[in-house]
CSV table of C-alpha atoms in Angstrom, one decimal:
chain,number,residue,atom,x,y,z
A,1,UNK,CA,0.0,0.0,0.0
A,2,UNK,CA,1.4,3.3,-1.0
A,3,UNK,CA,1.6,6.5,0.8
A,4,UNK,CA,2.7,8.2,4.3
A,5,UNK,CA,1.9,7.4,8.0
A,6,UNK,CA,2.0,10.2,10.0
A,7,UNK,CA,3.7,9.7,14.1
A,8,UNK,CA,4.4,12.3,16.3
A,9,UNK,CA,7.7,13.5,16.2
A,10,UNK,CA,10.0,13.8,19.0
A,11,UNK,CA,12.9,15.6,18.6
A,12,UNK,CA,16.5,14.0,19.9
A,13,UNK,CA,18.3,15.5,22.4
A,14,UNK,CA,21.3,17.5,21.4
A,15,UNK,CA,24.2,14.7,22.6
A,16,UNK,CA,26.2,17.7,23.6
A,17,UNK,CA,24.5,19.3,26.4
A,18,UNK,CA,23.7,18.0,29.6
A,19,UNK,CA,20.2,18.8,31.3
A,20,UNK,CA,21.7,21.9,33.1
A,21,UNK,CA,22.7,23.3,29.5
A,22,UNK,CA,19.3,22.1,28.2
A,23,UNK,CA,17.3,23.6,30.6
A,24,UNK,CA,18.9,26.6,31.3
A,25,UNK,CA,18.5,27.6,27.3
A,26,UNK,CA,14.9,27.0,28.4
A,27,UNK,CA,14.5,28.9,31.0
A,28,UNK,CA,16.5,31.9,29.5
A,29,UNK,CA,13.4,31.9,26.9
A,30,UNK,CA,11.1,32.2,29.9
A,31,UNK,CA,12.6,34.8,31.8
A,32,UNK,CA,12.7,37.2,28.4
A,33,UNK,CA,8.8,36.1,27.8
A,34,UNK,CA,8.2,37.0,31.4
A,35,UNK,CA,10.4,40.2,31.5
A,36,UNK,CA,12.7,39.1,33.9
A,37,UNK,CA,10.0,37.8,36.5
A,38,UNK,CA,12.2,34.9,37.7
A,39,UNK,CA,9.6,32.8,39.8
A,40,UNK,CA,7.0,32.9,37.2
A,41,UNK,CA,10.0,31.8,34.8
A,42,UNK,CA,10.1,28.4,37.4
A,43,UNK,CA,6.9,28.1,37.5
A,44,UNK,CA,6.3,27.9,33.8
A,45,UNK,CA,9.6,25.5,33.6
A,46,UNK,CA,8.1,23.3,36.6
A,47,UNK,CA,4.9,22.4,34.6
A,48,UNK,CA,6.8,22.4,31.6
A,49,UNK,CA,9.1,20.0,33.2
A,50,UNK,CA,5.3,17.6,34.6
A,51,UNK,CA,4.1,17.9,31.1
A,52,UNK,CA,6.9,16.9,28.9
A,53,UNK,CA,9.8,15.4,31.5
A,54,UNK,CA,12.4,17.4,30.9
A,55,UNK,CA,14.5,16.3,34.0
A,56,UNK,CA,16.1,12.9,34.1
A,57,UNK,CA,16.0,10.6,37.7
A,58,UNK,CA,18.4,12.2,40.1
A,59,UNK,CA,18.0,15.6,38.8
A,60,UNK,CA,15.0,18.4,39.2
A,61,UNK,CA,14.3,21.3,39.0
A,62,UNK,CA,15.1,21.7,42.4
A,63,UNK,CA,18.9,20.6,41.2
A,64,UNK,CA,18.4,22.9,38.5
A,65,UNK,CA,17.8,25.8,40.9
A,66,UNK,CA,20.7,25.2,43.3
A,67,UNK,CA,23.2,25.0,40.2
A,68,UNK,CA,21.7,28.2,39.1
A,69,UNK,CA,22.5,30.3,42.1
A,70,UNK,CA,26.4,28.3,42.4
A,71,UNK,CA,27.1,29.0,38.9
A,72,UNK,CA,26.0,32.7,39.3
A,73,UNK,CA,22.4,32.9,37.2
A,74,UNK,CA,20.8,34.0,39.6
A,75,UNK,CA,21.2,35.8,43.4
A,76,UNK,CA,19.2,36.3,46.1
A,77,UNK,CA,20.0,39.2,48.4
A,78,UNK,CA,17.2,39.1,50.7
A,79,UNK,CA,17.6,35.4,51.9
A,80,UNK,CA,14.0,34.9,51.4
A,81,UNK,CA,14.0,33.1,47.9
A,82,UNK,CA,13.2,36.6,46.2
A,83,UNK,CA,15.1,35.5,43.2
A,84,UNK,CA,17.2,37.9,40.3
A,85,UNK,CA,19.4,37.6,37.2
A,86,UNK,CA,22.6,38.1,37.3
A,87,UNK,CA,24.7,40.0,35.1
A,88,UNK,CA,26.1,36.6,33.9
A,89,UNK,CA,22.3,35.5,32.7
A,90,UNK,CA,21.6,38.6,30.8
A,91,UNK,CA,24.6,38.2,28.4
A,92,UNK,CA,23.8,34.6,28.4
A,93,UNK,CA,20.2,35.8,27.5
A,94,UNK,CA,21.6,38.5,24.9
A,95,UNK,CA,24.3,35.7,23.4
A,96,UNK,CA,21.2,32.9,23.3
A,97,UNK,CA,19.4,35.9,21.4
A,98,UNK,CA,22.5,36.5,18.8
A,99,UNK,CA,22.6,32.8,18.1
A,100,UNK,CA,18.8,32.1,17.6
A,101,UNK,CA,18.3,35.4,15.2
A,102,UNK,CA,21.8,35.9,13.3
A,103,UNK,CA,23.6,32.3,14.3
A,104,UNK,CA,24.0,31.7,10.4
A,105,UNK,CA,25.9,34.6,9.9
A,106,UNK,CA,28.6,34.1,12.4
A,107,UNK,CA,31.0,32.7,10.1
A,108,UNK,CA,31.5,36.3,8.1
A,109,UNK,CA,34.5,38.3,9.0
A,110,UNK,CA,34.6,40.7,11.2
A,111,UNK,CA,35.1,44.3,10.9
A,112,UNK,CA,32.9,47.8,10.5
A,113,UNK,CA,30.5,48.8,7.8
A,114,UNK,CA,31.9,48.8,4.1
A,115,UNK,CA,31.2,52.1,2.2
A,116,UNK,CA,31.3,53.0,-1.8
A,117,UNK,CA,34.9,54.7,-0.7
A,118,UNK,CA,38.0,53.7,-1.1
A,119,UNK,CA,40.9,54.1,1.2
A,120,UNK,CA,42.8,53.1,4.1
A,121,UNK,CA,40.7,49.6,5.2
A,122,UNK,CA,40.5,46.1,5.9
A,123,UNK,CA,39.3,44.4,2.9
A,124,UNK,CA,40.6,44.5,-1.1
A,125,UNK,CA,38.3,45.9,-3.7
A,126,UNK,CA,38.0,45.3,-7.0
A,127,UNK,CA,39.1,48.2,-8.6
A,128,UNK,CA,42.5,48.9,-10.7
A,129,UNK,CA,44.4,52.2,-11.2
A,130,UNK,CA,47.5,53.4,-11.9
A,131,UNK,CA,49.8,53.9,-8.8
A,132,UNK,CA,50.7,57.0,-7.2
A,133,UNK,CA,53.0,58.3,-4.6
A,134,UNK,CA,52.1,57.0,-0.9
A,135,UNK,CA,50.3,54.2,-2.1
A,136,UNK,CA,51.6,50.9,0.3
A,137,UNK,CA,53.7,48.7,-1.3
A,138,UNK,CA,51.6,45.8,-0.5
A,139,UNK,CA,48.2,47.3,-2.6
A,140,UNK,CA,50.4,46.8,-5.8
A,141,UNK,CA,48.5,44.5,-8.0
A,142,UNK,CA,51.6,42.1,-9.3
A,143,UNK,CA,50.1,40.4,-11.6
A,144,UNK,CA,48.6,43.3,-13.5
A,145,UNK,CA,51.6,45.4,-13.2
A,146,UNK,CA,54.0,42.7,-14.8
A,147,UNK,CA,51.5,42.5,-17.8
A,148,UNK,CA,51.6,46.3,-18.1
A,149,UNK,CA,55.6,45.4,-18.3
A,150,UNK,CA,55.4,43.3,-20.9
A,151,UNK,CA,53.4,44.7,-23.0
A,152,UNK,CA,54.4,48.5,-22.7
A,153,UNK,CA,58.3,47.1,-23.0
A,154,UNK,CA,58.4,43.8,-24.8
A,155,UNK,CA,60.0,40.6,-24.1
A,156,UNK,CA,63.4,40.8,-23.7
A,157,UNK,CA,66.4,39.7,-21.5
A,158,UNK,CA,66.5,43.0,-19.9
A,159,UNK,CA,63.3,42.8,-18.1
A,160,UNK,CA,61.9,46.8,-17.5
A,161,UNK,CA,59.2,47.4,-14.9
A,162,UNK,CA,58.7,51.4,-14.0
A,163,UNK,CA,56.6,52.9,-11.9
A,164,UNK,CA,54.0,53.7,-14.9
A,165,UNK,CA,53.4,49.7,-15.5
A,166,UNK,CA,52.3,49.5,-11.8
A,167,UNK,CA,48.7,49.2,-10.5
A,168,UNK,CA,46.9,49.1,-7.3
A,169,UNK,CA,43.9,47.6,-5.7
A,170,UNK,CA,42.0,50.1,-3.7
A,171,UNK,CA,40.7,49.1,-0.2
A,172,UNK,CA,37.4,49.7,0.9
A,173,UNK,CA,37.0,52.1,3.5
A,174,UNK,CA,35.2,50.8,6.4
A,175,UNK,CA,33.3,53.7,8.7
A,176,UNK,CA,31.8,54.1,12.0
A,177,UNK,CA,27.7,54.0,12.5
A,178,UNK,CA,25.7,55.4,15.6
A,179,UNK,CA,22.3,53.6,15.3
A,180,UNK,CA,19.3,54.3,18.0
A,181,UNK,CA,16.8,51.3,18.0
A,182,UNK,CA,13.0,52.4,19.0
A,183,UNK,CA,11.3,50.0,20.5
A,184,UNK,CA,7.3,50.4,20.3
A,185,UNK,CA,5.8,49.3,24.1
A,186,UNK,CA,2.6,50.3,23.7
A,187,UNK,CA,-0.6,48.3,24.8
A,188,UNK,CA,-1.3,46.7,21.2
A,189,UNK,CA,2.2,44.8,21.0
A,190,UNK,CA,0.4,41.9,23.2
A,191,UNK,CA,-3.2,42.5,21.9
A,192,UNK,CA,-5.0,39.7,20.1
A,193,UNK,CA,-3.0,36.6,21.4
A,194,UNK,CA,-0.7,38.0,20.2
A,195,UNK,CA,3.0,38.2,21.9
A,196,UNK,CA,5.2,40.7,19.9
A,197,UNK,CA,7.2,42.1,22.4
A,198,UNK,CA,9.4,39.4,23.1
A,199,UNK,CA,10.5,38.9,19.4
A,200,UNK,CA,11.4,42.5,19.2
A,201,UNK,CA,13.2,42.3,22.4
A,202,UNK,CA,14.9,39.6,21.4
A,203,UNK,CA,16.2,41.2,17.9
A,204,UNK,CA,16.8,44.3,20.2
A,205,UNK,CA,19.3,41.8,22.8
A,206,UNK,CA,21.1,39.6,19.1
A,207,UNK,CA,21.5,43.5,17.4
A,208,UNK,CA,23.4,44.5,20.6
A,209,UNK,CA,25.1,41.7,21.3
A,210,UNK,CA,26.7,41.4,17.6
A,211,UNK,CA,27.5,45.1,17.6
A,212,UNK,CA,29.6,44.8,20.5
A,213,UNK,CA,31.1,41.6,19.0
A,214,UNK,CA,31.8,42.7,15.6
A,215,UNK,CA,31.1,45.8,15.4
A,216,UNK,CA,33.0,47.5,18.4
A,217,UNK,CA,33.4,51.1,17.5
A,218,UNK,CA,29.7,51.6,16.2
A,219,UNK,CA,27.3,52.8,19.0
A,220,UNK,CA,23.6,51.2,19.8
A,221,UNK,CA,21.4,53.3,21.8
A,222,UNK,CA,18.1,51.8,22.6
A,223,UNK,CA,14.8,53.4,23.8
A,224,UNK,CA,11.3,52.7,24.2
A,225,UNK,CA,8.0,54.8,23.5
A,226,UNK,CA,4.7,54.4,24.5
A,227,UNK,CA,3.2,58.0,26.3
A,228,UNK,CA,6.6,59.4,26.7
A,229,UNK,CA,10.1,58.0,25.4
A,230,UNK,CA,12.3,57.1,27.7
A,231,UNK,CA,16.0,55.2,27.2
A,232,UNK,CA,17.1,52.4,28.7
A,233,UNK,CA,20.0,50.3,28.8
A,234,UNK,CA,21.3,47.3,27.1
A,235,UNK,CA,21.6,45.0,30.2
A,236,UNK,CA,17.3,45.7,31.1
A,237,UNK,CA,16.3,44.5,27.8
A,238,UNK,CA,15.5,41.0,29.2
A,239,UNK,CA,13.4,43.6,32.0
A,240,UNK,CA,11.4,45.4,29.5
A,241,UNK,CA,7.7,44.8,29.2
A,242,UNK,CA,4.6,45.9,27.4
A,243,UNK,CA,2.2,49.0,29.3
A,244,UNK,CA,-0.9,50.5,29.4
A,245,UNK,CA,0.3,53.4,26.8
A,246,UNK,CA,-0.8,54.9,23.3
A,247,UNK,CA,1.7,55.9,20.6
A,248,UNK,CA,3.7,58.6,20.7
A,249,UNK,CA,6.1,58.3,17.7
A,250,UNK,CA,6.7,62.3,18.3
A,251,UNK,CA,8.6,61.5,21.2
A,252,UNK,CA,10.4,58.5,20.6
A,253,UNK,CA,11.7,60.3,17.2
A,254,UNK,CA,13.0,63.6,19.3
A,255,UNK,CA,14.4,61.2,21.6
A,256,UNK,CA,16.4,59.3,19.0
A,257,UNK,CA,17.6,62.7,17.5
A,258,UNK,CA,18.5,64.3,20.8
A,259,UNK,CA,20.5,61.1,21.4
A,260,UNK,CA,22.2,61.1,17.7
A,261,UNK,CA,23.4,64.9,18.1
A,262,UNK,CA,25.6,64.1,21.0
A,263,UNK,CA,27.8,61.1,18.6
A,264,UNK,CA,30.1,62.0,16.6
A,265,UNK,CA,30.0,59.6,13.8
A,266,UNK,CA,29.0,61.2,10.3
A,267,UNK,CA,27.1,58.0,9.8
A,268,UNK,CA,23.4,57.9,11.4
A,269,UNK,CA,20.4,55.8,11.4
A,270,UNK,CA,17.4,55.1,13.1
A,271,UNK,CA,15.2,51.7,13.8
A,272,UNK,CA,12.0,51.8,14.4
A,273,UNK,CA,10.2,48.7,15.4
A,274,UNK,CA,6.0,49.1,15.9
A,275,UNK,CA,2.9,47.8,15.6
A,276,UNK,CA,0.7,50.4,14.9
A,277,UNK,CA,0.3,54.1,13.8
A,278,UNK,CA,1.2,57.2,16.4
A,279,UNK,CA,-2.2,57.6,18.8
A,280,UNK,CA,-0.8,60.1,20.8
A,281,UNK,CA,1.1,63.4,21.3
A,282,UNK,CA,2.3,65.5,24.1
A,283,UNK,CA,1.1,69.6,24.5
A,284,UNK,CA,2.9,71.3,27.2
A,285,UNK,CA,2.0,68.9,30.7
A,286,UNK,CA,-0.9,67.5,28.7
A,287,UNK,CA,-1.4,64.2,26.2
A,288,UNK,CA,-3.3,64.4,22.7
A,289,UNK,CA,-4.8,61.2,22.5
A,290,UNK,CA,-6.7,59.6,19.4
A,291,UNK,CA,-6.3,55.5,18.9
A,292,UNK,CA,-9.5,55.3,16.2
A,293,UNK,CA,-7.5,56.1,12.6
A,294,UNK,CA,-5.1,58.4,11.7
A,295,UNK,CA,-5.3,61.8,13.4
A,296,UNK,CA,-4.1,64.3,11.3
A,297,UNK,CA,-2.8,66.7,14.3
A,298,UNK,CA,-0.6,63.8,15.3
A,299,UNK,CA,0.5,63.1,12.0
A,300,UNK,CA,1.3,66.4,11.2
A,301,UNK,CA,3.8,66.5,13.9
A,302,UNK,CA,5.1,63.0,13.1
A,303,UNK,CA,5.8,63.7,10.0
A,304,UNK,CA,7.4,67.1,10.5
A,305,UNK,CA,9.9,65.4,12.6
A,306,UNK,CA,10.4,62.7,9.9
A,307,UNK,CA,11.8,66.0,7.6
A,308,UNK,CA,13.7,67.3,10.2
A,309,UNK,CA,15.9,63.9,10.2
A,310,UNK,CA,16.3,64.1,6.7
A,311,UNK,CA,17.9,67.2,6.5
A,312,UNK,CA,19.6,66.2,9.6
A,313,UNK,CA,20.6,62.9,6.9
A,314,UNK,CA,19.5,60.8,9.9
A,315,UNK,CA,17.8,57.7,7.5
A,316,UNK,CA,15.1,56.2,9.5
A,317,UNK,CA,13.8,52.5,8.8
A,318,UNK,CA,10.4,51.5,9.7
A,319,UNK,CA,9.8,47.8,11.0
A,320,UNK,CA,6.3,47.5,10.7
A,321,UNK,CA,5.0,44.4,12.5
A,322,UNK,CA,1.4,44.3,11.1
A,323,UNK,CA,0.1,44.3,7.8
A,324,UNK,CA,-3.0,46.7,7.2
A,325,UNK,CA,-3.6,48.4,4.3
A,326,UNK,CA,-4.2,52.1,6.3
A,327,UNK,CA,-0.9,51.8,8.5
A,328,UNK,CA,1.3,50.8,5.7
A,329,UNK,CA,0.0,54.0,3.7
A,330,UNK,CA,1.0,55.7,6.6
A,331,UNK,CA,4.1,54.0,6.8
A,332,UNK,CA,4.5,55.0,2.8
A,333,UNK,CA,4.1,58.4,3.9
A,334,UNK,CA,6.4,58.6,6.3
A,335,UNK,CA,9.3,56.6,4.7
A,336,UNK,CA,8.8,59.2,1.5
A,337,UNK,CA,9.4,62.4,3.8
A,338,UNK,CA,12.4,61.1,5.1
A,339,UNK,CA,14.1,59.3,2.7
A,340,UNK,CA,14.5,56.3,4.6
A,341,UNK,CA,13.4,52.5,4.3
A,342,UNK,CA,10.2,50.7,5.8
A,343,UNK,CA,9.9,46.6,6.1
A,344,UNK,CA,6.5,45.0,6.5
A,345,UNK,CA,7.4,41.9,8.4
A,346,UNK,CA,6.2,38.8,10.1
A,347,UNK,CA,8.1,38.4,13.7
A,348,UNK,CA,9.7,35.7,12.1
A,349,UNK,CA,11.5,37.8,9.6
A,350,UNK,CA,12.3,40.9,11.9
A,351,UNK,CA,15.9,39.8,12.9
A,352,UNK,CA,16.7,38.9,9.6
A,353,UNK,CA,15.5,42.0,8.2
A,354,UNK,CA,17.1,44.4,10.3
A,355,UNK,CA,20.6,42.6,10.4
A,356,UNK,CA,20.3,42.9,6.8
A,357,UNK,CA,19.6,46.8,6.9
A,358,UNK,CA,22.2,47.4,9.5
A,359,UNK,CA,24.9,45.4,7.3
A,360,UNK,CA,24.5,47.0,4.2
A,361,UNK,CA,24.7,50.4,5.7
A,362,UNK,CA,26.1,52.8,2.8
A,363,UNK,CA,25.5,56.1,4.0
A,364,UNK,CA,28.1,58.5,3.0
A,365,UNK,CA,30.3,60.7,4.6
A,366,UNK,CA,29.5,64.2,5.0
């Protein structure tokens, strides 16, 4: 008889990690999904642990625990089981991050952003020309410069090479980039089922991570917007969770800009990762608040800021997490007033997509 039979599938263990390893990548997951909330984080592991026996005879979650707080996860300074992360669990967190978004892309070489210039880098280009004084002896292209002997001199036994037969390969210039990630917090990011914070977290934790790794001299700053914008740092992303708030794009964006003037780099960008279109707007001690459509007050403003970072040649790229048609025509809009770039992606896509943006950063020097 012909066909398939269908059997549940149960993954193999990876032969390489014991249960500590293999449950501590697990509960890493659950302390981002719960925002650093450690005891829900057990719990959740607990009756993960009753439903699917993750634990092996002679070792619980009890064991688990214990190993935790000697191998520095976790600390508890009040002696009463009040349990917190450790600086050692939120890189682990950030590193598990890096792996799970960008781990195919660890191989590349390392180094800073390529530009369309030439000069003093890294990496060979593919471009010829003839040599000039101060040009290093090792760009001389030896091939192409012997060919330029022979054929400008001849073959003879008196073999002539001058400084006219020589040619160079340029190297690309590599450049410094300040980028400020926005990270939309508002109420809708965990509407509908729906849990979109975490991902965004999580390419928020793998984007930091792998600029610190391979991109040392570029600067991340990250902030969040809901009511108000407010910065935060890199070690309380696992922290950060969703509020009660509207949108107000306003003052994420003057954050972003206020943060961007103080760096010196020529090279600027902002991220923007949201859900939805800007609801709200703060006049003087008061909010301007309108979540049904597009309010042209608040769009006014939003998009008068989006200007000002284009003549500021601050690009901004738009992450939009959602896909209706209204919100992507205001995501049209905004992307043609400044210039930038706007993505409409699934969270599945988001880490790829921005890694992608931030790689084949080209902005010029000015």
């Amino acid at each position: 008889m012909k066909g398939f039979r269908f059997t549940k599938f149960v993954p193999e263990k990876d032969p390489d990690k014991n249960t500590f390893d293999q449950l501590l990548d697990i509960f890493m997951q659950l302390v981002t999904m719960t925002g650093g909330d450690v005891a829900e984080a057990l719990s959740w592991l607990t009756n993960l642990d009753n439903r699917y026996g993750l634990t092996r005879p002679g070792y619980g979650i009890g064991d688990f625990i214990e190993d935790l707080k000697t191998k520095g996860y976790l600390e508890d300074k009040t002696g009463k089981g009040e349990f917190k992360i450790t600086g050692k669990s939120e890189q682990t967190i950030r590193k598990n991050a890096l792996e799970e978004i960008f781990g195919k892309l660890k191989r590349g070489k390392s180094g800073q952003h390529k530009t369309t210039h030439t000069g003093p880098g890294e990496e060979a280009g593919s471009d010829r020309r003839p040599f000039q004084f101060g040009d290093n002896l090792d760009q001389i292209a030896l091939t192409d410069s012997l060919r330029n002997a022979q054929v400008n001199h001849g073959f003879s036994d008196d073999f002539l090479l001058t400084e006219d037969d020589l040619e160079v390969v340029d190297k690309e210039l590599r450049t410094q980039t300040s980028t400020v990630l926005m990270i939309d917090i508002s109420h809708s990011m965990i509407l509908y089922g729906e849990d979109r914070i975490t991902p965004a977290k999580k390419v928020a934790m793998a984007l930091a991570e792998l600029i610190k790794t391979r991109y040392p001299k570029d600067t991340l700053d990250v902030i969040v917007f809901g009511n108000d914008a407010w910065q935060i740092e890199i070690k309380d992303l696992p922290y950060l969770q969703v509020g009660p708030y509207h949108t107000n794009t306003v003052a994420g964006l003057e954050l972003a800009m206020d943060l961007l003037r103080r760096r010196k780099n020529p090279n600027k960008q902002i991220f923007m990762i949201t859900d939805g279109k800007p609801t709200c707007l703060k006049v003087g001690i008061k909010y301007y608040k309108n979540a049904f459509g597009i309010d042209s007050k608040i769009l006014k403003e939003t998009l008068k800021l989006a200007a000002q970072c284009r003549r500021l040649k601050i690009p901004v790229t738009t992450f939009m997490i959602a896909s209706d048609p209204y919100l992507k025509e205001f995501v049209k809009e905004f992307t043609t007033v400044n210039n930038g770039n706007a993505y409409y992606s699934s969270l599945k896509g988001l880490g790829h997509l921005i890694f992608e943006d931030y790689r084949r950063n080209r902005t010029k020097r000015f």
